[in-house]
Amino acid sequence: MDTVEMSSCRTYCLFFLLVRSILSDPSHTNQVVLLDTTAVLGELDWRTYPVNGWDAITEMDEQNRPIHTFQVCHVMEPNQNNWLRSNWMQRQAAQKVYVELRFTLRDCNSIPWVSGTCKETFN
């Protein structure tokens, strides 16, 4: 991906996942973090679809800490269908699982030459 295309894609998709497990305690004081990608130092080893459809990039968050991000920017290709899948996570004794997913999507109107191929939704 060339520098111009990479800079235009930088804000397209930012993903990181925080999965919390709320155990049987109804007061929610017994929380266990099953996966926090902001704390992972190495590769996430997530599966991507299509296989070479996503770029894994390390970005800096608001506190200047490294975070894992994935980006996809194939705005000239129609019928986009891009997916990320984490590895299997054991729920331990959890009865409820809360998922926090942070992402950004680029406004399709900001890319004038991609009429009809850009998507801003998860459908």
Short mmCIF file of N, CA and C in Angstrom, two decimals:
data_model
loop_
_atom_site.label_atom_id
_atom_site.label_comp_id
_atom_site.label_asym_id
_atom_site.label_seq_id
_atom_site.Cartn_x
_atom_site.Cartn_y
_atom_site.Cartn_z
N MET A 1 0.86 -1.17 0.00
CA MET A 1 0.00 0.00 0.00
C MET A 1 0.90 1.23 0.00
N ASP A 2 0.68 2.16 -0.91
CA ASP A 2 1.55 3.32 -0.97
C ASP A 2 1.22 4.32 0.14
N THR A 3 2.11 5.30 0.32
CA THR A 3 1.99 6.24 1.42
C THR A 3 0.70 7.05 1.37
N VAL A 4 0.30 7.50 0.19
CA VAL A 4 -0.92 8.29 0.06
C VAL A 4 -2.14 7.46 0.45
N GLU A 5 -2.22 6.23 -0.06
CA GLU A 5 -3.36 5.37 0.26
C GLU A 5 -3.36 5.02 1.74
N MET A 6 -2.18 4.74 2.32
CA MET A 6 -2.09 4.39 3.74
C MET A 6 -2.56 5.55 4.61
N SER A 7 -2.16 6.77 4.28
CA SER A 7 -2.58 7.90 5.11
C SER A 7 -4.07 8.15 4.99
N SER A 8 -4.65 7.89 3.83
CA SER A 8 -6.09 8.07 3.68
C SER A 8 -6.86 6.98 4.40
N CYS A 9 -6.24 5.85 4.65
CA CYS A 9 -6.90 4.73 5.32
C CYS A 9 -6.69 4.74 6.82
N ARG A 10 -5.78 5.50 7.31
CA ARG A 10 -5.39 5.43 8.71
C ARG A 10 -6.58 5.49 9.65
N THR A 11 -7.59 6.28 9.36
CA THR A 11 -8.73 6.40 10.26
C THR A 11 -9.91 5.52 9.84
N TYR A 12 -9.72 4.65 8.89
CA TYR A 12 -10.85 3.87 8.38
C TYR A 12 -11.41 2.90 9.42
N CYS A 13 -10.59 2.01 9.94
CA CYS A 13 -11.09 1.08 10.95
C CYS A 13 -10.05 0.89 12.05
N LEU A 14 -10.47 1.07 13.26
CA LEU A 14 -9.62 0.86 14.42
C LEU A 14 -10.38 -0.08 15.34
N PHE A 15 -9.79 -1.21 15.62
CA PHE A 15 -10.46 -2.20 16.44
C PHE A 15 -9.61 -2.57 17.63
N PHE A 16 -10.19 -2.61 18.78
CA PHE A 16 -9.61 -3.35 19.86
C PHE A 16 -10.73 -3.84 20.74
N LEU A 17 -10.46 -4.92 21.42
CA LEU A 17 -11.52 -5.63 22.10
C LEU A 17 -11.19 -5.79 23.57
N LEU A 18 -12.19 -5.55 24.39
CA LEU A 18 -12.06 -5.77 25.82
C LEU A 18 -13.26 -6.61 26.22
N VAL A 19 -12.98 -7.81 26.68
CA VAL A 19 -14.05 -8.71 27.07
C VAL A 19 -13.99 -8.89 28.57
N ARG A 20 -15.09 -8.62 29.23
CA ARG A 20 -15.16 -8.77 30.68
C ARG A 20 -16.16 -9.84 31.02
N SER A 21 -15.84 -10.60 32.00
CA SER A 21 -16.72 -11.66 32.45
C SER A 21 -17.26 -11.28 33.81
N ILE A 22 -18.57 -11.23 33.92
CA ILE A 22 -19.21 -10.95 35.20
C ILE A 22 -19.62 -12.30 35.79
N LEU A 23 -19.01 -12.67 36.88
CA LEU A 23 -19.30 -13.95 37.49
C LEU A 23 -20.62 -13.87 38.24
N SER A 24 -20.96 -14.89 38.98
CA SER A 24 -22.30 -15.00 39.55
C SER A 24 -22.63 -13.92 40.58
N ASP A 25 -21.69 -13.16 41.02
CA ASP A 25 -21.92 -12.10 42.01
C ASP A 25 -22.77 -10.99 41.39
N PRO A 26 -24.00 -10.78 41.86
CA PRO A 26 -24.88 -9.78 41.24
C PRO A 26 -24.42 -8.34 41.45
N SER A 27 -23.54 -8.10 42.40
CA SER A 27 -23.08 -6.73 42.62
C SER A 27 -21.98 -6.35 41.64
N HIS A 28 -21.60 -7.27 40.77
CA HIS A 28 -20.58 -7.03 39.73
C HIS A 28 -19.21 -6.68 40.32
N THR A 29 -18.96 -7.05 41.56
CA THR A 29 -17.65 -6.78 42.14
C THR A 29 -16.64 -7.84 41.75
N ASN A 30 -17.10 -8.96 41.25
CA ASN A 30 -16.22 -10.05 40.88
C ASN A 30 -16.07 -10.09 39.36
N GLN A 31 -15.33 -9.14 38.81
CA GLN A 31 -15.13 -9.06 37.37
C GLN A 31 -13.77 -9.66 37.01
N VAL A 32 -13.75 -10.37 35.92
CA VAL A 32 -12.54 -10.98 35.41
C VAL A 32 -12.39 -10.54 33.96
N VAL A 33 -11.24 -10.03 33.61
CA VAL A 33 -10.99 -9.64 32.22
C VAL A 33 -10.52 -10.88 31.47
N LEU A 34 -11.28 -11.29 30.48
CA LEU A 34 -10.93 -12.47 29.68
C LEU A 34 -9.92 -12.12 28.58
N LEU A 35 -10.07 -10.95 28.00
CA LEU A 35 -9.14 -10.50 26.96
C LEU A 35 -9.14 -8.99 26.93
N ASP A 36 -7.98 -8.41 27.03
CA ASP A 36 -7.81 -6.96 26.89
C ASP A 36 -6.68 -6.76 25.90
N THR A 37 -7.00 -6.44 24.68
CA THR A 37 -5.98 -6.33 23.65
C THR A 37 -5.05 -5.14 23.88
N THR A 38 -5.43 -4.20 24.73
CA THR A 38 -4.53 -3.09 25.02
C THR A 38 -3.36 -3.54 25.87
N ALA A 39 -3.46 -4.70 26.52
CA ALA A 39 -2.40 -5.20 27.38
C ALA A 39 -1.52 -6.26 26.69
N VAL A 40 -1.87 -6.65 25.47
CA VAL A 40 -1.11 -7.68 24.76
C VAL A 40 0.15 -7.05 24.18
N LEU A 41 1.30 -7.66 24.47
CA LEU A 41 2.56 -7.11 23.98
C LEU A 41 2.95 -7.64 22.61
N GLY A 42 2.58 -8.86 22.29
CA GLY A 42 2.94 -9.46 21.00
C GLY A 42 1.80 -9.39 20.01
N GLU A 43 1.85 -10.29 19.04
CA GLU A 43 0.81 -10.37 18.02
C GLU A 43 -0.48 -10.92 18.62
N LEU A 44 -1.61 -10.49 18.10
CA LEU A 44 -2.90 -10.99 18.56
C LEU A 44 -3.24 -12.35 17.94
N ASP A 45 -2.68 -12.64 16.79
CA ASP A 45 -2.93 -13.90 16.08
C ASP A 45 -4.41 -14.09 15.79
N TRP A 46 -5.09 -13.02 15.41
CA TRP A 46 -6.50 -13.11 15.03
C TRP A 46 -6.60 -13.58 13.59
N ARG A 47 -7.71 -14.21 13.27
CA ARG A 47 -7.99 -14.66 11.91
C ARG A 47 -8.69 -13.53 11.16
N THR A 48 -8.29 -13.35 9.92
CA THR A 48 -8.90 -12.30 9.11
C THR A 48 -9.59 -12.92 7.90
N TYR A 49 -10.65 -12.27 7.47
CA TYR A 49 -11.32 -12.67 6.24
C TYR A 49 -11.58 -11.41 5.42
N PRO A 50 -11.14 -11.40 4.19
CA PRO A 50 -10.32 -12.41 3.55
C PRO A 50 -8.94 -12.48 4.19
N VAL A 51 -8.21 -13.54 3.88
CA VAL A 51 -6.95 -13.82 4.57
C VAL A 51 -6.02 -12.62 4.56
N ASN A 52 -5.86 -11.96 3.45
CA ASN A 52 -4.98 -10.79 3.35
C ASN A 52 -5.76 -9.49 3.30
N GLY A 53 -6.96 -9.47 3.84
CA GLY A 53 -7.82 -8.30 3.74
C GLY A 53 -7.53 -7.20 4.74
N TRP A 54 -6.91 -7.53 5.86
CA TRP A 54 -6.69 -6.57 6.94
C TRP A 54 -5.21 -6.35 7.15
N ASP A 55 -4.86 -5.16 7.61
CA ASP A 55 -3.49 -4.86 8.04
C ASP A 55 -3.49 -4.71 9.55
N ALA A 56 -2.59 -5.43 10.22
CA ALA A 56 -2.43 -5.29 11.67
C ALA A 56 -1.42 -4.18 11.91
N ILE A 57 -1.81 -3.18 12.68
CA ILE A 57 -0.99 -2.00 12.90
C ILE A 57 -0.99 -1.67 14.38
N THR A 58 0.14 -1.27 14.90
CA THR A 58 0.20 -0.79 16.28
C THR A 58 0.11 0.72 16.25
N GLU A 59 -0.87 1.25 16.95
CA GLU A 59 -1.10 2.70 17.05
C GLU A 59 -0.83 3.14 18.48
N MET A 60 -0.87 4.42 18.71
CA MET A 60 -0.73 4.96 20.06
C MET A 60 -2.09 5.51 20.49
N ASP A 61 -2.48 5.22 21.74
CA ASP A 61 -3.75 5.73 22.24
C ASP A 61 -3.58 7.14 22.79
N GLU A 62 -4.64 7.64 23.44
CA GLU A 62 -4.63 9.01 23.94
C GLU A 62 -3.58 9.23 25.03
N GLN A 63 -3.19 8.17 25.73
CA GLN A 63 -2.17 8.27 26.78
C GLN A 63 -0.79 7.86 26.26
N ASN A 64 -0.64 7.82 24.94
CA ASN A 64 0.61 7.49 24.28
C ASN A 64 1.08 6.07 24.60
N ARG A 65 0.13 5.14 24.76
CA ARG A 65 0.43 3.73 24.97
C ARG A 65 0.13 2.99 23.67
N PRO A 66 0.94 1.98 23.34
CA PRO A 66 0.67 1.24 22.10
C PRO A 66 -0.60 0.39 22.22
N ILE A 67 -1.39 0.39 21.16
CA ILE A 67 -2.58 -0.47 21.09
C ILE A 67 -2.58 -1.17 19.73
N HIS A 68 -3.15 -2.35 19.72
CA HIS A 68 -3.26 -3.12 18.48
C HIS A 68 -4.48 -2.65 17.70
N THR A 69 -4.29 -2.40 16.44
CA THR A 69 -5.40 -2.02 15.58
C THR A 69 -5.37 -2.86 14.31
N PHE A 70 -6.50 -2.96 13.69
CA PHE A 70 -6.61 -3.59 12.38
C PHE A 70 -7.28 -2.58 11.47
N GLN A 71 -6.81 -2.51 10.25
CA GLN A 71 -7.43 -1.60 9.31
C GLN A 71 -7.63 -2.30 7.98
N VAL A 72 -8.69 -1.91 7.32
CA VAL A 72 -8.97 -2.40 5.98
C VAL A 72 -9.35 -1.20 5.14
N CYS A 73 -8.80 -1.13 3.96
CA CYS A 73 -9.06 0.03 3.12
C CYS A 73 -9.02 -0.38 1.65
N HIS A 74 -10.04 -1.07 1.24
CA HIS A 74 -10.15 -1.48 -0.16
C HIS A 74 -11.35 -0.76 -0.75
N VAL A 75 -11.31 0.56 -0.69
CA VAL A 75 -12.47 1.36 -1.03
C VAL A 75 -12.84 1.32 -2.51
N MET A 76 -11.94 0.88 -3.35
CA MET A 76 -12.25 0.82 -4.78
C MET A 76 -12.88 -0.51 -5.17
N GLU A 77 -12.95 -1.47 -4.25
CA GLU A 77 -13.51 -2.78 -4.56
C GLU A 77 -14.96 -2.86 -4.08
N PRO A 78 -15.87 -3.32 -4.94
CA PRO A 78 -17.28 -3.44 -4.53
C PRO A 78 -17.49 -4.65 -3.62
N ASN A 79 -18.65 -4.69 -2.98
CA ASN A 79 -19.08 -5.83 -2.16
C ASN A 79 -18.07 -6.20 -1.07
N GLN A 80 -17.72 -5.24 -0.26
CA GLN A 80 -16.77 -5.49 0.83
C GLN A 80 -17.37 -6.45 1.85
N ASN A 81 -16.57 -7.40 2.31
CA ASN A 81 -16.98 -8.36 3.31
C ASN A 81 -15.74 -8.73 4.12
N ASN A 82 -15.40 -7.91 5.10
CA ASN A 82 -14.17 -8.05 5.87
C ASN A 82 -14.51 -8.40 7.31
N TRP A 83 -13.86 -9.44 7.84
CA TRP A 83 -14.15 -9.90 9.19
C TRP A 83 -12.88 -10.16 9.97
N LEU A 84 -12.96 -9.97 11.29
CA LEU A 84 -11.89 -10.34 12.22
C LEU A 84 -12.45 -11.37 13.18
N ARG A 85 -11.63 -12.36 13.54
CA ARG A 85 -12.07 -13.35 14.52
C ARG A 85 -10.95 -13.60 15.51
N SER A 86 -11.26 -13.43 16.79
CA SER A 86 -10.27 -13.68 17.83
C SER A 86 -10.14 -15.18 18.06
N ASN A 87 -9.15 -15.55 18.83
CA ASN A 87 -9.03 -16.95 19.24
C ASN A 87 -10.12 -17.27 20.24
N TRP A 88 -10.33 -18.55 20.50
CA TRP A 88 -11.33 -19.01 21.45
C TRP A 88 -10.97 -18.50 22.84
N MET A 89 -11.98 -18.02 23.58
CA MET A 89 -11.77 -17.54 24.95
C MET A 89 -12.63 -18.37 25.89
N GLN A 90 -12.02 -18.92 26.92
CA GLN A 90 -12.78 -19.65 27.93
C GLN A 90 -13.55 -18.64 28.77
N ARG A 91 -14.81 -18.91 29.03
CA ARG A 91 -15.62 -17.99 29.82
C ARG A 91 -15.46 -18.21 31.30
N GLN A 92 -14.71 -19.23 31.68
CA GLN A 92 -14.51 -19.60 33.08
C GLN A 92 -15.87 -19.82 33.73
N ALA A 93 -16.13 -19.22 34.88
CA ALA A 93 -17.41 -19.44 35.56
C ALA A 93 -18.43 -18.36 35.22
N ALA A 94 -18.18 -17.61 34.19
CA ALA A 94 -19.04 -16.47 33.86
C ALA A 94 -20.44 -16.90 33.46
N GLN A 95 -21.40 -16.14 33.94
CA GLN A 95 -22.78 -16.32 33.50
C GLN A 95 -23.18 -15.22 32.52
N LYS A 96 -22.46 -14.12 32.55
CA LYS A 96 -22.68 -13.02 31.61
C LYS A 96 -21.32 -12.58 31.09
N VAL A 97 -21.28 -12.18 29.84
CA VAL A 97 -20.05 -11.66 29.26
C VAL A 97 -20.39 -10.34 28.59
N TYR A 98 -19.63 -9.31 28.91
CA TYR A 98 -19.80 -7.99 28.30
C TYR A 98 -18.63 -7.76 27.35
N VAL A 99 -18.93 -7.29 26.18
CA VAL A 99 -17.92 -7.03 25.17
C VAL A 99 -17.88 -5.54 24.88
N GLU A 100 -16.70 -4.98 24.93
CA GLU A 100 -16.50 -3.58 24.56
C GLU A 100 -15.63 -3.57 23.31
N LEU A 101 -16.13 -2.97 22.27
CA LEU A 101 -15.42 -2.91 21.00
C LEU A 101 -15.32 -1.45 20.60
N ARG A 102 -14.12 -0.99 20.39
CA ARG A 102 -13.92 0.40 19.98
C ARG A 102 -13.49 0.40 18.51
N PHE A 103 -14.14 1.23 17.73
CA PHE A 103 -13.83 1.26 16.31
C PHE A 103 -14.08 2.65 15.75
N THR A 104 -13.49 2.90 14.61
CA THR A 104 -13.79 4.12 13.86
C THR A 104 -14.08 3.71 12.42
N LEU A 105 -14.93 4.47 11.79
CA LEU A 105 -15.23 4.28 10.37
C LEU A 105 -15.03 5.61 9.67
N ARG A 106 -14.47 5.55 8.53
CA ARG A 106 -14.28 6.78 7.76
C ARG A 106 -15.58 7.15 7.07
N ASP A 107 -15.88 8.42 7.04
CA ASP A 107 -17.06 8.93 6.35
C ASP A 107 -16.89 8.73 4.85
N CYS A 108 -17.78 7.96 4.26
CA CYS A 108 -17.67 7.67 2.82
C CYS A 108 -17.73 8.94 1.98
N ASN A 109 -18.42 9.96 2.45
CA ASN A 109 -18.49 11.22 1.69
C ASN A 109 -17.15 11.93 1.63
N SER A 110 -16.20 11.55 2.48
CA SER A 110 -14.89 12.19 2.46
C SER A 110 -13.98 11.57 1.39
N ILE A 111 -14.47 10.54 0.70
CA ILE A 111 -13.70 9.90 -0.36
C ILE A 111 -14.51 10.01 -1.65
N PRO A 112 -14.35 11.09 -2.41
CA PRO A 112 -15.23 11.36 -3.53
C PRO A 112 -15.17 10.34 -4.67
N TRP A 113 -14.09 9.62 -4.82
CA TRP A 113 -13.93 8.73 -5.96
C TRP A 113 -14.34 7.28 -5.68
N VAL A 114 -15.10 7.03 -4.60
CA VAL A 114 -15.48 5.65 -4.27
C VAL A 114 -17.00 5.45 -4.27
N SER A 115 -17.68 6.17 -5.07
CA SER A 115 -19.13 6.10 -5.13
C SER A 115 -19.63 4.66 -5.23
N GLY A 116 -20.48 4.26 -4.28
CA GLY A 116 -21.12 2.95 -4.31
C GLY A 116 -20.33 1.80 -3.73
N THR A 117 -19.05 1.98 -3.40
CA THR A 117 -18.26 0.86 -2.88
C THR A 117 -17.94 0.99 -1.40
N CYS A 118 -18.06 2.16 -0.84
CA CYS A 118 -17.72 2.41 0.55
C CYS A 118 -18.89 2.03 1.46
N LYS A 119 -18.59 1.39 2.60
CA LYS A 119 -19.63 1.01 3.56
C LYS A 119 -19.35 1.68 4.90
N GLU A 120 -20.39 2.11 5.57
CA GLU A 120 -20.27 2.72 6.90
C GLU A 120 -21.04 1.95 7.95
N THR A 121 -21.44 0.74 7.66
CA THR A 121 -22.26 -0.04 8.59
C THR A 121 -21.73 -1.46 8.73
N PHE A 122 -22.18 -2.14 9.78
CA PHE A 122 -21.85 -3.56 10.00
C PHE A 122 -23.04 -4.41 9.59
N ASN A 123 -23.32 -4.55 8.34
CA ASN A 123 -24.42 -5.41 7.93
C ASN A 123 -23.99 -6.37 6.84
#
